[in-house]
Short mmCIF file of C-alpha atoms in Angstrom, two decimals:
data_model
loop_
_atom_site.label_atom_id
_atom_site.label_comp_id
_atom_site.label_asym_id
_atom_site.label_seq_id
_atom_site.Cartn_x
_atom_site.Cartn_y
_atom_site.Cartn_z
CA GLU S 104 59.12 126.12 175.01
CA THR S 105 60.79 123.75 177.33
CA GLY S 106 64.70 123.96 178.22
CA VAL S 107 65.45 120.10 176.99
CA THR S 108 67.35 120.34 174.20
CA GLN S 109 68.73 117.69 171.67
CA SER S 110 71.55 116.62 168.76
CA PRO S 111 71.77 116.81 166.20
CA THR S 112 68.59 117.91 164.96
CA HIS S 113 68.97 115.61 161.93
CA LEU S 114 70.46 112.24 161.26
CA ILE S 115 71.59 109.68 157.39
CA LYS S 116 72.65 106.48 157.81
CA THR S 117 73.09 103.59 156.30
CA ARG S 118 71.41 99.60 157.29
CA GLY S 119 74.69 98.17 159.87
CA GLN S 120 75.61 101.36 160.97
CA GLN S 121 75.22 102.80 164.75
CA VAL S 122 74.54 106.46 165.49
CA THR S 123 74.58 108.16 168.52
CA LEU S 124 71.92 110.90 170.08
CA ARG S 125 72.54 112.91 172.40
CA CYS S 126 69.51 114.97 175.76
CA SER S 127 70.24 118.43 177.38
CA SER S 128 67.37 118.32 180.99
CA GLN S 129 66.00 120.70 181.71
CA SER S 130 68.00 122.44 184.84
CA GLY S 131 67.14 120.61 188.06
CA HIS S 132 65.38 117.88 186.15
CA ASN S 133 67.20 114.39 186.77
CA THR S 134 64.97 111.42 184.59
CA VAL S 135 65.75 111.10 181.23
CA SER S 136 63.12 109.57 179.29
CA TRP S 137 63.83 107.98 175.41
CA TYR S 138 61.05 107.97 173.18
CA GLN S 139 60.90 106.85 169.34
CA GLN S 140 57.90 108.33 166.83
CA ALA S 141 57.43 106.53 164.10
CA LEU S 142 55.92 108.58 161.36
CA GLY S 143 52.05 109.45 161.92
CA GLN S 144 52.12 106.97 164.95
CA GLY S 145 52.66 108.66 168.91
CA PRO S 146 55.36 108.46 170.39
CA GLN S 147 56.81 104.48 171.74
CA PHE S 148 58.57 104.52 174.97
CA ILE S 149 62.15 103.13 174.30
CA PHE S 150 63.05 103.43 177.90
CA GLN S 151 63.37 106.22 181.24
CA TYR S 152 67.14 106.75 182.59
CA TYR S 153 67.02 108.33 187.17
CA ARG S 154 70.38 109.65 188.41
CA GLU S 155 72.31 107.78 186.40
CA GLU S 156 70.28 104.27 186.06
CA GLU S 157 67.97 102.81 183.67
CA ASN S 158 64.85 102.66 185.94
CA GLY S 159 62.41 101.46 183.24
CA ARG S 160 62.46 99.87 179.48
CA GLY S 161 59.69 98.76 177.09
CA ASN S 162 59.54 96.94 174.69
CA PHE S 163 62.88 97.27 172.26
CA PRO S 164 65.69 95.33 171.24
CA PRO S 165 69.31 95.23 173.19
CA ARG S 166 70.55 96.82 170.37
CA PHE S 167 68.72 100.32 172.01
CA SER S 168 71.05 101.09 175.12
CA GLY S 169 71.54 104.32 176.87
CA LEU S 170 73.23 106.35 179.30
CA GLN S 171 73.31 108.95 181.30
CA PHE S 172 75.94 111.53 182.65
CA PRO S 173 76.24 112.92 186.38
CA ASN S 174 74.61 115.77 185.17
CA TYR S 175 72.00 114.30 183.33
CA SER S 176 72.40 114.76 180.24
CA SER S 177 71.75 111.13 177.81
CA GLU S 178 72.60 109.38 175.39
CA LEU S 179 70.97 106.56 173.00
CA ASN S 180 72.84 104.66 170.81
CA VAL S 181 72.12 102.48 168.00
CA ASN S 182 73.78 99.79 166.57
CA ALA S 183 72.84 97.44 163.54
CA LEU S 184 70.26 100.40 162.39
CA GLU S 185 67.83 98.70 160.32
CA LEU S 186 66.10 100.68 157.78
CA ASP S 187 63.33 100.23 160.40
CA ASP S 188 65.15 102.11 162.74
CA SER S 189 63.85 105.23 160.96
CA ALA S 190 62.02 107.61 162.74
CA LEU S 191 61.14 110.64 165.02
CA TYR S 192 63.78 110.01 168.55
CA LEU S 193 62.80 112.28 171.34
CA CYS S 194 64.01 112.42 175.33
CA ALA S 195 61.39 114.14 177.83
CA SER S 196 63.43 114.86 181.04
CA SER S 197 61.35 114.94 184.73
CA LEU S 198 61.84 116.98 187.51
CA ASN S 199 61.86 113.02 189.11
CA ARG S 200 60.33 109.93 188.18
CA GLU S 201 57.01 109.82 188.82
CA GLU S 202 56.90 114.02 187.60
CA THR S 203 55.12 115.68 184.12
CA GLN S 204 57.19 114.93 181.07
CA TYR S 205 58.03 117.97 179.25
CA PHE S 206 59.61 116.85 175.43
CA GLY S 207 62.83 118.37 173.94
CA PRO S 208 62.52 119.06 169.47
CA GLY S 209 63.33 115.10 168.46
CA THR S 210 66.49 114.30 166.34
CA ARG S 211 65.10 112.64 163.60
CA LEU S 212 66.64 109.35 162.17
CA LEU S 213 66.14 108.40 158.13
CA VAL S 214 68.21 104.96 157.68
CA LEU S 215 69.01 103.76 153.78
CA GLY E 1227 50.98 96.22 179.87
CA GLU E 1228 48.97 99.51 179.17
CA ASN E 1229 47.22 99.75 176.45
CA VAL E 1230 45.53 103.18 175.12
CA GLU E 1231 42.46 103.41 172.21
CA GLN E 1232 42.39 106.78 171.59
CA HIS E 1233 39.15 108.41 168.68
CA PRO E 1234 38.69 109.55 166.52
CA SER E 1235 41.61 109.36 164.58
CA THR E 1236 40.77 113.04 162.51
CA LEU E 1237 38.56 115.91 163.11
CA SER E 1238 37.33 118.68 161.88
CA VAL E 1239 35.21 121.89 163.81
CA GLN E 1240 34.47 125.18 162.45
CA GLU E 1241 36.02 127.71 164.82
CA GLY E 1242 34.55 128.45 167.12
CA ASP E 1243 32.77 125.28 167.51
CA SER E 1244 33.85 122.29 170.49
CA ALA E 1245 36.22 119.56 169.66
CA VAL E 1246 36.29 116.57 171.86
CA ILE E 1247 38.54 113.39 171.82
CA LYS E 1248 38.48 110.22 173.43
CA CYS E 1249 40.60 108.23 175.10
CA THR E 1250 40.07 104.94 177.42
CA TYR E 1251 42.93 102.64 178.59
CA SER E 1252 43.39 98.60 179.57
CA ASP E 1253 45.56 99.22 183.38
CA SER E 1254 44.55 100.25 186.01
CA ALA E 1255 46.99 100.68 187.30
CA SER E 1256 47.58 103.83 185.52
CA ASN E 1257 47.29 106.36 187.62
CA TYR E 1258 48.39 109.89 185.72
CA PHE E 1259 46.14 111.30 182.14
CA PRO E 1260 48.45 113.91 179.96
CA TRP E 1261 47.47 115.76 176.78
CA TYR E 1262 50.60 116.66 174.85
CA LYS E 1263 49.63 118.91 171.13
CA GLN E 1264 51.39 118.31 168.24
CA GLU E 1265 51.96 120.97 165.76
CA LEU E 1266 53.56 119.79 161.95
CA GLY E 1267 57.15 118.90 163.14
CA LYS E 1268 57.40 119.92 166.49
CA ARG E 1269 57.76 118.84 169.61
CA PRO E 1270 54.90 117.21 171.66
CA GLN E 1271 53.67 119.50 173.82
CA LEU E 1272 52.16 119.53 177.14
CA ILE E 1273 49.36 120.68 176.85
CA ILE E 1274 46.82 119.97 180.35
CA ASP E 1275 47.22 116.51 182.50
CA ILE E 1276 45.22 114.89 185.48
CA ARG E 1277 45.94 112.51 188.25
CA SER E 1278 43.32 109.46 189.48
CA ASN E 1279 42.10 111.57 193.08
CA VAL E 1280 41.30 114.41 190.74
CA GLY E 1281 37.69 114.15 188.34
CA GLU E 1282 38.04 116.55 185.79
CA LYS E 1283 40.76 119.69 184.90
CA LYS E 1284 40.34 122.91 183.66
CA ASP E 1285 42.13 125.32 181.97
CA GLN E 1286 41.16 128.11 180.04
CA ARG E 1287 39.51 126.83 177.13
CA ILE E 1288 41.30 123.59 177.63
CA ALA E 1289 39.39 120.70 179.63
CA VAL E 1290 40.07 116.69 180.42
CA THR E 1291 37.77 115.17 182.56
CA LEU E 1292 38.44 110.94 184.04
CA ASN E 1293 36.17 108.46 184.66
CA LYS E 1294 38.34 106.02 186.46
CA THR E 1295 35.67 103.11 187.06
CA ALA E 1296 35.03 102.86 183.37
CA LYS E 1297 38.83 103.49 181.71
CA HIS E 1298 38.50 106.22 179.78
CA PHE E 1299 39.27 109.90 179.69
CA SER E 1300 38.34 112.95 177.13
CA LEU E 1301 39.65 116.02 176.18
CA HIS E 1302 37.63 118.98 175.13
CA ILE E 1303 38.28 121.89 173.72
CA THR E 1304 35.62 124.93 173.14
CA GLU E 1305 35.81 128.21 171.58
CA THR E 1306 38.86 127.10 168.73
CA GLN E 1307 41.05 128.45 167.26
CA PRO E 1308 42.70 127.96 163.58
CA GLU E 1309 45.66 127.72 166.29
CA ASP E 1310 44.21 124.57 167.34
CA SER E 1311 45.00 122.66 164.27
CA ALA E 1312 47.48 119.89 165.67
CA VAL E 1313 48.06 116.83 166.19
CA TYR E 1314 46.71 115.48 170.36
CA PHE E 1315 47.87 112.54 172.17
CA CYS E 1316 46.56 111.04 174.74
CA ALA E 1317 48.86 108.65 177.14
CA ALA E 1318 48.04 106.28 180.19
CA THR E 1319 50.47 105.70 182.65
CA PRO E 1320 50.94 103.85 186.60
CA GLY E 1321 53.38 106.71 188.29
CA ALA E 1322 54.55 109.15 185.28
CA GLN E 1323 57.11 106.80 184.10
CA LYS E 1324 56.28 105.01 180.75
CA LEU E 1325 54.04 107.43 179.13
CA VAL E 1326 51.28 104.81 176.58
CA PHE E 1327 50.48 106.70 174.52
CA GLY E 1328 47.54 107.04 172.22
CA GLN E 1329 47.69 106.98 168.10
CA GLY E 1330 47.01 110.81 168.12
CA THR E 1331 44.06 112.84 166.40
CA ARG E 1332 44.62 114.63 163.74
CA LEU E 1333 42.42 117.81 164.89
CA THR E 1334 41.94 120.68 162.19
CA ILE E 1335 40.23 123.68 161.93
CA ASN E 1336 37.98 125.37 160.21
CA PRO E 1337 37.65 128.94 159.23
#
């Protein structure tokens, strides 16, 4: 198992609400990437944070935002939740921007 | 941007036989190609990766081959075992930053 942890494990929200997901990177890793995995699909890149700065963003609307803290842990915030936001949200940490990514267990979000 | 196609979507093999999963990518700038295994309800787990300066890499029963000219790479699993049953994802990226994943292959090993 990797040293990447995520919280919470499961979450149920209603449409229009806001949610914050958290990720603790593996010790020594300065980069965190976030992915959305819909049921039966491959993960889709949301954005990456390197040393507290956003370092690339996928095709997701601005209501998906993030943050990385000085200890390199990270948050994913989603505003104005939609039904289609229901998915498994994965974070991955890496030693540096171009190194191998190791995934956390994910947070399963259900939007009703 | 990068686009990754993965085939087949499902694969069923007899225990002890070999399994091959193939991926093609579109961006010639891609230079890093990891493979992840995801068991039901669990995190994607890196099983092997290859960078574009290498044509083949092997780790025990698992091997990956890369053909940069044709823009395709393949995962080979030999002597398959029941615990190899899972969904396998290939990915491609220039620089190991934004991973672009294939659609996944559900591999079933029949005893």
